[in-house]
Coordinates of C-alpha atoms and ligand atoms in Angstrom, one line a residue:
M851 CA 81.2 71.9 82.2
P852 CA 85.1 72.1 81.0
A853 CA 86.6 75.2 82.3
T854 CA 87.8 77.8 79.7
R855 CA 91.4 77.4 78.5
H856 CA 93.0 79.9 77.1
E857 CA 96.5 79.4 75.1
F858 CA 99.1 81.6 74.4
D859 CA 102.8 82.1 73.4
V860 CA 103.5 84.3 76.2
L861 CA 101.5 85.3 78.9
V862 CA 101.8 88.8 81.1
L863 CA 100.3 89.1 84.3
G864 CA 100.0 92.8 85.0
S865 CA 99.3 96.1 83.2
G866 CA 101.9 98.5 84.6
I867 CA 104.8 99.7 82.6
A868 CA 107.2 96.6 82.9
G869 CA 103.8 94.2 81.3
L870 CA 103.0 96.7 78.8
N871 CA 106.9 96.9 77.7
F872 CA 107.4 93.4 77.5
A873 CA 103.9 92.5 75.7
L874 CA 104.7 94.9 73.2
Q875 CA 107.9 93.5 72.2
A876 CA 106.8 89.5 72.4
A877 CA 103.7 90.7 70.1
R878 CA 106.0 91.4 67.2
H879 CA 106.8 87.3 67.3
G880 CA 103.9 85.7 69.0
R881 CA 100.6 85.2 70.1
V882 CA 100.5 87.4 74.1
G883 CA 97.7 87.0 76.9
L884 CA 98.0 90.1 78.9
V885 CA 96.0 89.1 81.9
T886 CA 95.1 92.6 84.6
K887 CA 92.9 92.3 87.5
K888 CA 91.0 95.2 87.2
N889 CA 90.9 97.7 84.1
R890 CA 94.4 97.8 82.4
A891 CA 94.9 101.5 83.5
D892 CA 94.9 100.6 86.9
S893 CA 98.5 100.0 87.9
N894 CA 101.4 101.5 90.0
T895 CA 102.6 102.5 87.1
N896 CA 99.5 105.1 86.6
W897 CA 100.0 106.4 90.2
A898 CA 103.5 107.2 89.5
Q899 CA 104.5 111.0 90.0
G900 CA 107.6 111.8 90.0
G901 CA 109.4 110.6 87.3
I902 CA 112.2 108.4 85.4
A903 CA 115.9 108.6 86.5
S904 CA 118.4 108.3 83.1
V905 CA 121.4 110.2 82.4
T906 CA 120.6 112.4 79.5
S907 CA 122.5 116.0 80.5
R908 CA 125.8 116.5 80.1
E909 CA 126.5 117.4 83.6
D910 CA 125.7 114.3 84.6
S911 CA 127.5 110.9 84.1
F912 CA 126.9 107.1 84.6
E913 CA 129.4 106.8 87.3
L914 CA 127.4 109.7 89.4
H915 CA 124.2 107.6 89.1
V916 CA 125.8 104.4 90.0
R917 CA 127.6 105.7 92.7
D918 CA 123.7 107.6 94.1
T919 CA 122.0 104.2 93.6
L920 CA 124.7 102.2 95.5
D921 CA 124.9 105.3 98.3
A922 CA 121.1 105.1 98.8
G923 CA 121.2 101.4 98.5
A924 CA 123.4 101.0 101.9
G925 CA 125.6 98.2 100.7
L926 CA 123.2 95.8 99.5
C927 CA 123.2 96.9 95.8
R928 CA 124.1 94.6 93.1
E929 CA 126.7 96.6 90.7
S930 CA 126.8 94.9 88.1
V931 CA 123.2 95.2 88.1
V932 CA 123.1 99.0 88.9
R933 CA 125.6 99.8 85.6
T934 CA 123.7 98.0 83.3
I935 CA 120.2 99.2 84.2
V936 CA 122.0 103.1 84.5
E937 CA 124.0 102.8 81.4
E938 CA 121.0 101.3 78.9
G939 CA 118.3 103.9 80.8
P940 CA 119.4 106.2 78.0
A941 CA 118.3 103.7 74.8
R942 CA 115.3 103.0 76.2
I943 CA 114.4 106.5 76.8
Q944 CA 114.9 107.1 73.3
E945 CA 112.5 104.0 72.3
L946 CA 109.8 105.9 74.6
L947 CA 109.9 109.1 73.0
E948 CA 109.4 107.4 69.7
L949 CA 106.7 105.4 70.8
G950 CA 105.1 109.2 71.4
A951 CA 105.5 109.8 75.4
R952 CA 105.6 113.6 75.9
F953 CA 108.2 114.5 79.0
T954 CA 108.2 118.2 80.3
E955 CA 110.3 120.4 78.3
R956 CA 112.0 123.6 78.8
E957 CA 113.6 126.6 76.8
I958 CA 117.3 125.9 76.9
P959 CA 118.8 129.1 78.8
A960 CA 121.7 130.0 76.8
E961 CA 119.6 129.4 73.2
P962 CA 116.7 131.0 72.9
G963 CA 113.9 128.8 70.9
R964 CA 115.7 126.0 71.4
R965 CA 114.0 123.4 74.1
E966 CA 115.3 120.3 75.8
L967 CA 113.8 117.5 78.3
D968 CA 113.2 119.0 82.0
L969 CA 115.3 117.5 84.6
T970 CA 113.6 117.6 87.9
R971 CA 115.3 116.6 91.4
E972 CA 114.9 114.0 93.8
G973 CA 116.3 113.1 97.4
G974 CA 119.3 111.1 96.8
H975 CA 120.7 112.5 93.5
S976 CA 123.3 114.2 92.9
K977 CA 121.9 116.0 90.1
R978 CA 119.3 117.1 88.4
R979 CA 118.4 113.6 86.1
V980 CA 114.4 112.9 87.0
L981 CA 112.6 112.9 83.4
H982 CA 109.1 113.9 84.3
A983 CA 105.5 114.7 82.7
A984 CA 104.9 117.4 85.1
D985 CA 103.8 115.4 88.3
A986 CA 101.6 112.9 86.0
T987 CA 104.7 111.0 84.5
G988 CA 103.7 107.7 85.0
A989 CA 100.1 108.2 83.8
E990 CA 101.9 109.4 80.3
L991 CA 103.6 106.0 80.2
E992 CA 100.4 104.2 80.8
R993 CA 98.8 106.3 78.4
T994 CA 101.7 105.7 75.6
Y995 CA 101.7 102.1 76.2
L996 CA 98.3 101.5 76.0
Q997 CA 98.0 103.5 72.9
A998 CA 101.1 101.3 71.4
I999 CA 99.2 98.0 72.6
A1000 CA 95.8 99.0 71.1
S1001 CA 96.9 98.8 67.4
Q1002 CA 98.6 95.4 68.2
P1003 CA 96.5 92.8 67.1
N1004 CA 98.8 89.9 68.4
I1005 CA 97.6 91.3 71.9
T1006 CA 94.7 90.0 73.7
V1007 CA 93.9 92.1 76.8
L1008 CA 91.9 90.2 79.5
E1009 CA 90.6 92.7 82.0
D1010 CA 89.0 91.7 85.3
H1011 CA 91.2 88.7 85.3
L1012 CA 92.7 87.8 88.5
A1013 CA 96.2 85.3 88.8
I1014 CA 95.4 82.7 91.3
D1015 CA 98.4 80.3 90.9
L1016 CA 101.4 79.3 88.7
I1017 CA 101.3 76.1 87.0
T1018 CA 104.7 74.1 86.7
S1019 CA 105.9 70.7 85.8
A1020 CA 106.9 70.0 89.5
K1021 CA 103.1 71.1 90.5
I1022 CA 101.7 68.4 88.2
G1023 CA 104.3 65.9 89.5
A1024 CA 106.1 65.9 85.9
A1025 CA 109.8 64.8 86.2
G1026 CA 112.9 66.7 84.9
P1027 CA 113.7 70.8 85.4
N1028 CA 110.8 72.8 86.5
R1029 CA 109.3 74.9 83.8
I1030 CA 106.3 76.9 83.4
L1031 CA 102.9 75.5 82.1
G1032 CA 100.2 78.0 82.7
V1033 CA 98.3 79.5 85.0
Y1034 CA 95.0 79.7 86.8
V1035 CA 92.8 82.8 86.9
L1036 CA 89.7 83.8 88.4
D1037 CA 87.4 85.5 85.8
R1038 CA 86.1 88.0 88.1
I1039 CA 82.8 88.8 86.1
R1040 CA 82.1 85.2 85.8
Q1041 CA 83.1 84.0 88.6
E1042 CA 84.9 81.2 86.8
V1043 CA 88.3 79.9 87.0
E1044 CA 90.1 79.7 83.9
V1045 CA 93.4 77.9 82.8
F1046 CA 96.3 79.6 81.2
A1047 CA 98.4 78.0 79.0
A1048 CA 101.8 79.5 77.7
P1049 CA 105.8 78.1 78.0
V1050 CA 106.1 82.1 78.9
V1051 CA 105.0 83.7 81.8
V1052 CA 106.1 87.1 82.9
L1053 CA 105.2 88.2 86.2
A1054 CA 104.8 91.8 86.3
T1055 CA 102.4 92.1 89.1
G1056 CA 104.0 95.3 91.1
G1057 CA 104.4 95.8 94.8
S1058 CA 102.5 95.1 97.6
G1059 CA 101.6 98.5 99.3
K1060 CA 98.4 97.5 100.1
V1061 CA 100.0 94.8 103.0
Y1062 CA 99.9 98.3 105.4
L1063 CA 97.0 100.3 106.3
Y1064 CA 98.6 103.9 104.9
T1065 CA 100.5 103.2 101.7
T1066 CA 100.2 105.8 98.4
N1067 CA 99.8 102.8 96.4
P1068 CA 96.4 102.0 94.5
D1069 CA 94.0 98.8 95.8
I1070 CA 95.7 96.6 93.2
A1071 CA 99.2 96.4 95.3
T1072 CA 98.1 93.1 97.5
G1073 CA 101.7 91.4 96.6
D1074 CA 99.9 88.8 94.1
G1075 CA 103.1 88.0 92.3
V1076 CA 105.4 87.3 95.2
A1077 CA 102.6 85.5 97.1
M1078 CA 102.3 82.9 93.7
A1079 CA 106.5 82.8 93.4
Y1080 CA 106.8 82.1 97.0
R1081 CA 103.9 79.2 96.8
A1082 CA 105.7 77.8 93.5
G1083 CA 109.2 77.4 95.7
L1084 CA 110.9 80.5 94.3
P1085 CA 113.0 82.1 96.5
I1086 CA 112.0 85.8 97.9
A1087 CA 114.5 88.2 99.0
N1088 CA 115.1 91.1 101.1
M1089 CA 111.4 91.7 101.7
E1090 CA 112.4 93.9 105.3
F1091 CA 113.1 96.7 102.8
V1092 CA 109.7 98.5 102.5
Q1093 CA 110.2 101.6 101.3
F1094 CA 107.8 104.4 103.3
H1095 CA 107.4 107.8 101.4
P1096 CA 107.9 110.7 103.5
T1097 CA 105.3 112.6 101.9
C1098 CA 101.5 111.4 101.8
L1099 CA 99.0 113.9 101.8
F1100 CA 97.7 113.6 105.7
H1101 CA 93.8 114.3 105.3
P1102 CA 90.8 112.1 107.1
Q1103 CA 89.0 110.7 103.5
V1104 CA 92.1 110.6 101.1
R1105 CA 94.6 108.7 102.3
N1106 CA 96.8 107.8 99.5
F1107 CA 97.6 110.6 97.6
L1108 CA 101.1 111.3 97.3
I1109 CA 102.9 114.3 97.4
S1110 CA 106.1 114.1 94.8
E1111 CA 109.3 113.8 96.0
A1112 CA 110.1 116.3 93.6
V1113 CA 108.3 119.0 95.4
R1114 CA 111.1 119.0 98.0
G1115 CA 113.1 118.5 94.9
E1116 CA 112.2 122.3 93.3
G1117 CA 112.6 123.8 97.1
A1118 CA 109.5 122.7 99.5
V1119 CA 110.6 122.4 103.0
L1120 CA 109.2 120.2 105.9
R1121 CA 108.3 121.7 109.2
G1122 CA 107.0 120.3 112.6
A1123 CA 103.5 121.9 114.1
D1124 CA 105.5 124.9 115.3
G1125 CA 106.2 125.7 112.0
K1126 CA 109.8 125.0 112.6
R1127 CA 112.0 123.2 109.8
F1128 CA 113.3 120.1 111.4
M1129 CA 115.7 118.1 108.6
D1130 CA 119.0 119.9 109.2
R1131 CA 118.8 118.4 112.8
Y1132 CA 119.1 114.8 111.0
D1133 CA 120.9 115.2 107.9
A1134 CA 123.4 117.5 106.2
R1135 CA 121.4 116.9 103.2
G1136 CA 118.0 117.8 104.6
E1137 CA 115.0 117.6 102.9
L1138 CA 116.8 116.2 100.3
A1139 CA 118.4 113.0 101.8
P1140 CA 117.3 109.8 100.8
R1141 CA 114.0 108.4 101.8
D1142 CA 114.6 106.6 104.5
I1143 CA 116.5 108.9 106.3
V1144 CA 113.7 111.7 105.5
A1145 CA 111.0 109.5 106.3
R1146 CA 112.5 108.1 109.8
A1147 CA 113.2 112.3 110.8
I1148 CA 109.1 112.8 110.0
D1149 CA 108.5 109.9 112.4
S1150 CA 110.5 110.5 115.3
E1151 CA 108.9 114.1 114.8
M1152 CA 105.6 113.5 114.9
K1153 CA 106.7 110.7 118.1
R1154 CA 108.7 113.4 120.1
T1155 CA 105.8 115.9 119.9
G1156 CA 103.1 113.8 119.6
A1157 CA 101.8 115.2 116.4
D1158 CA 99.4 113.5 113.7
C1159 CA 101.7 115.1 110.8
V1160 CA 104.3 117.5 109.8
F1161 CA 103.9 120.2 106.9
L1162 CA 105.4 120.3 103.3
D1163 CA 105.8 124.3 102.7
L1164 CA 106.2 125.8 99.4
T1165 CA 104.5 128.5 99.5
H1166 CA 107.1 130.3 99.1
L1167 CA 107.6 129.7 95.8
Q1168 CA 105.9 131.1 92.8
E1169 CA 101.7 130.0 92.0
S1170 CA 102.6 129.7 88.5
F1171 CA 106.0 127.8 89.1
I1172 CA 103.7 125.5 91.4
T1173 CA 100.6 125.0 89.1
G1174 CA 103.0 124.4 86.1
H1175 CA 104.9 122.0 87.6
F1176 CA 102.7 120.3 89.9
P1177 CA 99.3 120.9 88.4
T1178 CA 98.0 117.2 89.6
I1179 CA 98.8 118.1 93.4
H1180 CA 97.6 121.6 93.3
A1181 CA 94.4 120.9 91.9
R1182 CA 93.7 117.6 94.1
C1183 CA 94.8 119.1 97.2
R1184 CA 92.6 122.0 96.0
E1185 CA 89.5 120.0 95.9
L1186 CA 90.5 118.9 99.0
G1187 CA 89.9 122.6 100.3
I1188 CA 94.0 123.1 100.5
D1189 CA 95.7 125.9 98.3
I1190 CA 99.4 124.6 98.3
A1191 CA 100.4 127.8 97.3
R1192 CA 99.3 129.7 100.0
R1193 CA 99.6 126.8 102.6
P1194 CA 101.8 123.9 104.0
I1195 CA 100.2 120.6 103.5
P1196 CA 100.0 118.3 106.3
V1197 CA 101.7 115.0 105.7
V1198 CA 102.8 111.9 106.9
P1199 CA 105.1 108.8 105.7
A1200 CA 103.0 105.7 104.1
A1201 CA 104.3 102.5 102.4
H1202 CA 105.5 103.1 98.8
Y1203 CA 107.7 100.7 97.5
Q1204 CA 108.8 97.2 97.8
C1205 CA 112.3 96.9 97.2
G1206 CA 112.5 92.8 97.9
G1207 CA 110.4 90.4 95.9
V1208 CA 111.2 87.6 93.5
V1209 CA 114.8 86.6 93.2
A1210 CA 115.7 87.4 89.4
S1211 CA 118.3 88.1 87.2
V1212 CA 118.5 91.7 85.6
D1213 CA 117.0 89.7 82.3
G1214 CA 113.8 88.8 84.7
V1215 CA 114.9 85.1 84.7
T1216 CA 114.0 83.1 88.1
E1217 CA 114.6 80.0 88.9
I1218 CA 111.7 78.2 86.5
T1219 CA 111.9 78.0 83.0
G1220 CA 110.1 80.2 81.2
L1221 CA 109.0 82.4 83.9
Y1222 CA 110.5 85.7 84.0
A1223 CA 109.8 88.4 87.1
V1224 CA 110.5 92.3 86.0
G1225 CA 109.5 95.6 88.0
E1226 CA 108.5 95.9 91.4
V1227 CA 107.5 92.2 92.2
A1228 CA 111.1 91.1 91.1
C1229 CA 114.6 91.6 93.2
T1230 CA 117.4 92.4 91.0
G1231 CA 120.1 93.8 93.1
L1232 CA 119.3 97.2 91.5
H1233 CA 117.5 99.2 94.9
G1234 CA 119.8 97.1 97.7
A1235 CA 118.1 97.8 100.9
N1236 CA 117.0 101.3 100.0
R1237 CA 115.5 102.3 96.4
L1238 CA 117.1 105.8 94.8
A1239 CA 114.0 107.7 93.9
S1240 CA 112.8 107.2 90.1
N1241 CA 114.8 104.4 89.4
S1242 CA 112.0 101.9 89.6
L1243 CA 110.4 103.4 86.1
L1244 CA 113.9 102.9 85.0
E1245 CA 114.2 99.1 86.0
A1246 CA 110.9 98.3 85.0
L1247 CA 111.8 99.5 81.2
V1248 CA 115.2 98.4 81.2
C1249 CA 114.3 94.4 82.6
S1250 CA 111.3 94.0 80.9
H1251 CA 113.4 95.0 77.5
R1252 CA 116.0 92.5 78.5
A1253 CA 113.6 89.9 79.8
A1254 CA 111.7 90.1 76.5
Q1255 CA 115.0 89.7 74.3
H1256 CA 116.1 86.7 76.7
A1257 CA 112.4 85.1 75.9
L1258 CA 112.7 85.3 72.4
Q1259 CA 115.7 84.0 72.3
H1260 CA 115.3 81.0 74.8
R1261 CA 112.4 79.5 73.3
P1262 CA 111.2 76.7 75.5
E1263 CA 110.9 73.3 74.3
S1264 CA 107.2 72.5 73.5
H1265 CA 105.7 69.7 75.7
S1266 CA 103.2 67.0 76.1
L1267 CA 102.1 67.7 79.5
T1268 CA 98.1 68.0 80.3
I1269 CA 97.3 70.8 82.7
P1270 CA 94.6 69.5 85.1
E1271 CA 91.6 71.9 85.6
W1272 CA 91.3 73.8 88.9
Q1273 CA 89.6 71.7 91.7
T1274 CA 86.8 73.4 93.4
G1275 CA 86.2 70.0 95.5
N1276 CA 83.2 70.6 97.5
A1277 CA 83.8 74.4 98.4
T1278 CA 80.7 76.5 98.8
D1279 CA 80.1 79.8 98.6
P1280 CA 81.2 81.7 101.4
D1281 CA 78.6 82.4 103.9
E1282 CA 80.4 84.9 106.2
L1283 CA 82.0 87.3 104.2
V1284 CA 82.8 89.8 106.8
V1285 CA 85.5 87.1 108.3
V1286 CA 87.4 88.6 104.7
S1287 CA 86.8 91.9 105.3
H1288 CA 87.6 91.9 109.1
N1289 CA 90.8 90.2 108.4
W1290 CA 91.9 92.3 105.4
D1291 CA 91.8 95.3 107.9
E1292 CA 93.7 93.1 110.9
V1293 CA 96.9 92.0 108.3
R1294 CA 97.3 96.0 107.6
R1295 CA 96.7 96.9 110.9
T1296 CA 99.0 94.6 112.4
M1297 CA 101.5 95.4 110.1
W1298 CA 101.2 99.2 110.4
D1299 CA 101.3 98.7 114.2
Y1300 CA 104.6 96.3 114.4
V1301 CA 106.4 96.5 111.3
G1302 CA 106.3 100.1 110.5
I1303 CA 109.3 102.6 110.2
V1304 CA 111.2 101.5 113.2
R1305 CA 111.1 98.2 114.4
T1306 CA 112.2 96.2 117.7
N1307 CA 112.0 92.0 117.9
K1308 CA 109.6 92.0 120.1
R1309 CA 107.1 94.1 118.2
L1310 CA 107.9 91.7 115.1
R1311 CA 107.6 88.2 116.9
R1312 CA 104.0 89.5 117.8
A1313 CA 103.1 90.4 114.5
E1314 CA 104.5 86.7 113.6
K1315 CA 101.9 85.2 115.9
R1316 CA 99.0 87.2 114.7
L1317 CA 100.1 86.7 110.9
G1318 CA 100.3 82.8 111.9
N1319 CA 96.8 83.1 113.2
L1320 CA 95.3 85.5 110.0
T1321 CA 96.7 82.5 107.6
E1322 CA 95.4 80.0 109.7
E1323 CA 92.0 81.3 109.3
I1324 CA 92.1 82.4 105.8
R1325 CA 93.7 79.1 104.5
E1326 CA 90.6 77.2 105.9
F1327 CA 88.2 80.0 104.2
Y1328 CA 90.3 79.2 100.7
W1329 CA 90.2 75.4 101.1
N1330 CA 86.5 75.1 102.1
F1331 CA 84.6 77.8 100.2
R1332 CA 84.5 78.9 96.5
V1333 CA 87.2 81.6 95.6
T1334 CA 86.4 85.5 95.4
A1335 CA 88.6 88.0 94.5
D1336 CA 89.0 89.7 97.9
L1337 CA 89.7 86.2 99.5
L1338 CA 92.4 85.6 96.8
E1339 CA 93.7 89.0 97.3
L1340 CA 94.1 88.6 101.2
R1341 CA 95.7 85.1 101.0
N1342 CA 98.7 86.8 98.9
L1343 CA 98.6 89.8 101.4
V1344 CA 98.9 87.7 104.5
T1345 CA 101.8 85.6 102.7
V1346 CA 103.6 88.9 101.9
A1347 CA 102.9 90.5 105.5
E1348 CA 104.5 86.9 107.3
L1349 CA 107.6 87.1 104.1
I1350 CA 108.2 90.8 105.4
V1351 CA 108.0 89.7 109.1
A1352 CA 110.5 86.5 108.7
C1353 CA 113.3 88.8 106.3
S1354 CA 113.2 91.5 109.1
L1355 CA 113.5 89.0 111.9
Q1356 CA 116.8 87.3 109.9
R1357 CA 118.5 90.4 109.5
P1358 CA 119.9 91.2 113.0
E1359 CA 121.0 94.9 111.8
S1360 CA 119.7 98.0 110.9
R1361 CA 120.5 99.0 107.1
G1362 CA 118.8 101.1 104.7
L1363 CA 115.0 101.4 105.3
H1364 CA 115.1 98.5 107.7
Y1365 CA 115.8 99.8 110.9
N1366 CA 115.5 97.9 113.9
L1367 CA 115.9 99.4 117.9
D1368 CA 116.9 95.9 119.0
F1369 CA 120.3 96.4 116.3
P1370 CA 120.6 100.2 115.6
S1371 CA 123.8 100.2 113.8
S1372 CA 124.6 98.3 110.1
H1373 CA 126.8 95.5 110.9
P1374 CA 129.8 94.9 108.5
A1375 CA 129.0 90.8 108.1
W1376 CA 125.6 91.6 106.7
A1377 CA 126.8 93.8 104.1
Q1378 CA 126.2 92.1 100.6
R1379 CA 124.2 89.6 102.5
D1380 CA 120.6 89.3 101.2
T1381 CA 117.9 87.5 103.1
V1382 CA 116.3 84.8 101.4
I1383 CA 113.2 83.2 102.2
R1384 CA 112.1 79.7 100.4
R1385 CA 108.8 77.7 101.0
P1386 CA 109.4 74.4 102.9
A1387 CA 108.8 71.8 100.2
Ligands
SIN827 C1 107.5 110.5 93.8 O1 107.0 111.4 93.0 O2 108.3 111.1 95.2 C2 107.8 109.2 93.5 C3 109.0 108.8 92.9 C4 109.3 107.5 92.8 O3 108.8 106.6 93.9 O4 110.1 107.2 92.7

């Protein structure tokens, strides 16, 4: 029986803020398919606690936001991109408010009865500039967008659909400039590989936190977009810059619950197992130093003292302030037996954000005509070697808007190329699924042990070797057996892991999030130099 075929004017992969914003705009002009691998609300966006950084207060300025972003980025940001994103932020925030997003407000101190947006502070920001919806900002954005797209007849949402590979003109051997034709997608419920044809495809697939054993990311963060783009021949840049969030809850059962940086922004302090503060020994900005510095300081304290975790103490803050500002964190910790108003929270660093990704312009444009990359999957030059807290939702919002405008203004010409069906060949059902789950664990543990916060070339080479063996095994499995979602995600995960290692080995220095004991300083020759990897032809 021929496989199911779908046709759209625009196909969006991913249902976080970047994908939803693109879809909403594109739907005013054509039919949009929105493919998401689980439930539509399963996205990194939905888990974001802190907020969106944008200049909305009179005490702040674009210049300051640009400077903070460049400082955090440790010399590797593209300044023109930073300026564009920072300066277009307020207009996008205004649109969000018009769409119905409800951010936390506060009474203006000198003007009783009048309210304004409440701004919180996070590491690396010289001003209060983070808009937030208490401590569940991402969930509020997701709610707003899902409500908006629900009343948009031009958008078809396909849940439980996992993108497998991009279909390009080069892939099917057609002459001329490489252009996107569509995507092979696994319907997870029917276990069928379907063909989605579209002249415009948007990678909005998020990051790859699951490549590490400990992460603040949801299960969907398996680097699918980066891996697909790499297989399609696109350049992938700066994958060595994996951001470890300093404060993930340390709990035997719950391993990916974030304790927002805004908690430190509002005055919480870090203490070692001896109850003493330690951040002042590492940076004059203390707990509000940029994330790379705080995460490394915690890692070093844990190694120095042999402790399993450190503690985030906010017991000096008023209980009503804690429950008002951090209701989600308060409630979740309480469920787990930790009353954060009375007891310091045990925390450890965990993989949080992928600063590198598919090379894309600030308009989301990639090297393949009609293919866009927006949000965490993309490497636009905003984050450089270290993302400033809460700049990611801002980037997703601004770049997806710009990408949608670009796509509307540059509609690809129609073509007569035929997309072949997915070939299953002689594949049979896998007989030993234990291989897949074992390899999942091995990739994640290898990355945690050898490619973590502090690296050495010896450890990186070890990881390279192990990942090489795993890649061979996974490739064999992929070709011989019918594909499953677990196998496809594993295949992506190991590709992303190899890219992180390869980029790390390319950079002979320490910069931002990439810290290598063999090269503990930054090298001027590597300032403004990206590590770029492309699949050999
Ligand atoms: C947080 O709330 O700490 C996360 C914010 C971010 O990653 O930008």
